[in-house]
PDB file of C-alpha atoms in Angstrom:
ATOM      1  CA  THR P 507     179.670 124.800 -21.740  1.00  0.00           C
ATOM      2  CA  ASP P 508     180.905 125.180 -18.562  1.00  0.00           C
ATOM      3  CA  VAL P 509     181.237 122.091 -16.186  1.00  0.00           C
ATOM      4  CA  ASN P 510     181.171 124.175 -12.563  1.00  0.00           C
ATOM      5  CA  SER P 511     178.327 125.141 -13.074  1.00  0.00           C
ATOM      6  CA  THR P 512     174.743 124.488 -12.117  1.00  0.00           C
ATOM      7  CA  ALA P 513     172.913 125.695 -14.724  1.00  0.00           C
ATOM      8  CA  CYS P 514     171.451 121.856 -15.234  1.00  0.00           C
ATOM      9  CA  ASP P 515     167.961 122.077 -13.103  1.00  0.00           C
ATOM     10  CA  ASN P 516     169.265 118.738 -11.468  1.00  0.00           C
ATOM     11  CA  CYS P 517     166.155 119.255  -9.485  1.00  0.00           C
ATOM     12  CA  VAL P 518     163.597 118.689 -12.851  1.00  0.00           C
ATOM     13  CA  LYS P 519     166.347 115.882 -14.179  1.00  0.00           C
ATOM     14  CA  ASP P 520     166.499 113.712 -10.510  1.00  0.00           C
ATOM     15  CA  PRO P 521     163.466 115.830  -8.538  1.00  0.00           C
ATOM     16  CA  CYS P 522     162.787 113.940  -4.746  1.00  0.00           C
ATOM     17  CA  PRO P 523     160.399 111.058  -5.233  1.00  0.00           C
ATOM     18  CA  ASN P 524     157.347 113.187  -3.001  1.00  0.00           C
ATOM     19  CA  ALA P 525     155.879 116.406  -1.027  1.00  0.00           C
ATOM     20  CA  ASN P 526     157.938 116.568   2.239  1.00  0.00           C
ATOM     21  CA  PHE P 527     160.689 118.476   0.396  1.00  0.00           C
ATOM     22  CA  ASN P 528     162.291 122.081  -1.140  1.00  0.00           C
ATOM     23  CA  CYS P 529     164.604 121.417  -4.034  1.00  0.00           C
ATOM     24  CA  ILE P 530     168.415 123.366  -3.465  1.00  0.00           C
ATOM     25  CA  ASN P 531     169.933 122.885  -7.236  1.00  0.00           C
ATOM     26  CA  GLY P 532     173.739 122.299  -7.132  1.00  0.00           C
ATOM     27  CA  LEU P 533     176.906 120.982  -8.926  1.00  0.00           C
ATOM     28  CA  ASN P 534     175.631 117.726  -9.908  1.00  0.00           C
ATOM     29  CA  THR P 535     173.925 116.798  -7.227  1.00  0.00           C
ATOM     30  CA  ARG P 536     170.270 118.050  -5.753  1.00  0.00           C
ATOM     31  CA  THR P 537     169.286 118.034  -2.680  1.00  0.00           C
ATOM     32  CA  CYS P 538     166.218 117.879  -0.684  1.00  0.00           C
ATOM     33  CA  ALA P 539     165.629 120.132   2.299  1.00  0.00           C
ATOM     34  CA  CYS P 540     163.091 117.868   4.327  1.00  0.00           C
ATOM     35  CA  VAL P 541     160.318 120.362   5.602  1.00  0.00           C
ATOM     36  CA  GLU P 542     159.587 119.913   9.328  1.00  0.00           C
ATOM     37  CA  GLY P 543     159.021 116.468  10.634  1.00  0.00           C
ATOM     38  CA  ARG P 544     160.434 114.475   7.943  1.00  0.00           C
ATOM     39  CA  THR P 545     164.807 113.397   7.310  1.00  0.00           C
ATOM     40  CA  GLY P 546     166.162 111.092   4.729  1.00  0.00           C
ATOM     41  CA  VAL P 547     168.233 112.138   1.482  1.00  0.00           C
ATOM     42  CA  ASN P 548     164.747 112.241   0.109  1.00  0.00           C
ATOM     43  CA  CYS P 549     162.361 113.178   2.878  1.00  0.00           C
ATOM     44  CA  GLU P 550     161.460 110.158   2.925  1.00  0.00           C
ATOM     45  CA  LEU P 551     161.445 109.032   6.471  1.00  0.00           C
ATOM     46  CA  VAL P 552     159.599 110.412   9.726  1.00  0.00           C
ATOM     47  CA  ALA P 553     161.530 112.200  12.042  1.00  0.00           C
ATOM     48  CA  GLY P 554     162.333 109.738  15.013  1.00  0.00           C
ATOM     49  CA  SER P 555     161.261 106.589  13.288  1.00  0.00           C
ATOM     50  CA  VAL P 556     164.308 104.293  13.547  1.00  0.00           C
ATOM     51  CA  CYS P 557     164.482 103.627   9.652  1.00  0.00           C
ATOM     52  CA  ALA P 558     165.564 107.600   9.603  1.00  0.00           C
ATOM     53  CA  SER P 559     169.807 105.464  10.494  1.00  0.00           C
ATOM     54  CA  TYR P 560     169.444 103.680   7.369  1.00  0.00           C
ATOM     55  CA  PRO P 561     169.956 100.504   9.050  1.00  0.00           C
ATOM     56  CA  CYS P 562     169.491  98.439   5.975  1.00  0.00           C
ATOM     57  CA  LEU P 563     172.353  97.945   4.124  1.00  0.00           C
ATOM     58  CA  ASN P 564     173.676  97.249   0.505  1.00  0.00           C
ATOM     59  CA  GLY P 565     169.829  99.306  -0.768  1.00  0.00           C
ATOM     60  CA  GLY P 566     167.803  96.940   1.647  1.00  0.00           C
ATOM     61  CA  LYS P 567     164.349  98.830   2.458  1.00  0.00           C
ATOM     62  CA  CYS P 568     163.577 100.294   6.062  1.00  0.00           C
ATOM     63  CA  THR P 569     159.878  99.098   7.647  1.00  0.00           C
ATOM     64  CA  ALA P 570     159.504 100.518  11.805  1.00  0.00           C
ATOM     65  CA  VAL P 571     157.452  97.879  13.457  1.00  0.00           C
ATOM     66  CA  ALA P 572     156.675  97.377  16.859  1.00  0.00           C
ATOM     67  CA  ALA P 573     155.155 100.551  17.156  1.00  0.00           C
ATOM     68  CA  ASN P 574     158.719 101.886  15.664  1.00  0.00           C
ATOM     69  CA  THR P 575     160.496 100.291  18.645  1.00  0.00           C
ATOM     70  CA  ALA P 576     162.285  97.473  15.962  1.00  0.00           C
ATOM     71  CA  PHE P 577     162.957  97.808  12.057  1.00  0.00           C
ATOM     72  CA  SER P 578     162.258  95.215   9.359  1.00  0.00           C
ATOM     73  CA  CYS P 579     164.389  94.995   6.021  1.00  0.00           C
ATOM     74  CA  ALA P 580     163.726  93.864   2.731  1.00  0.00           C
ATOM     75  CA  CYS P 581     166.899  93.277   1.257  1.00  0.00           C
ATOM     76  CA  SER P 582     167.836  93.444  -2.238  1.00  0.00           C
ATOM     77  CA  SER P 583     168.624  90.652  -4.384  1.00  0.00           C
ATOM     78  CA  GLY P 584     171.658  89.024  -3.630  1.00  0.00           C
ATOM     79  CA  TYR P 585     171.553  90.228   0.140  1.00  0.00           C
ATOM     80  CA  ILE P 586     169.876  88.070   3.443  1.00  0.00           C
ATOM     81  CA  GLY P 587     171.064  88.803   6.800  1.00  0.00           C
ATOM     82  CA  GLN P 588     168.603  91.301   9.432  1.00  0.00           C
ATOM     83  CA  GLN P 589     170.406  94.340   8.517  1.00  0.00           C
ATOM     84  CA  CYS P 590     171.526  93.054   4.859  1.00  0.00           C
ATOM     85  CA  GLN P 591     174.808  92.835   5.560  1.00  0.00           C
ATOM     86  CA  VAL P 592     175.758  88.877   4.055  1.00  0.00           C
ATOM     87  CA  GLN P 593     176.320  88.431   0.222  1.00  0.00           C
TER      88      GLN P 593
END
């Protein structure tokens, strides 16, 4: 097989996880082209959200709070801190 090929459909192998995207197949990767009003690697965020800058580190999950003026991080196992920055 040609390793420099996009013949393997990465949109099928690793699809974007919701309906807010148009998936674009690439070389060993895929890109989620977000519909208007959505952002993020997987179009999982609302544009303008305080979470859009990915403030939670080390796999932490961001949730917008206080009418989108602050955020809260749910840290992955083994990490603590406001942004999950401490191991």
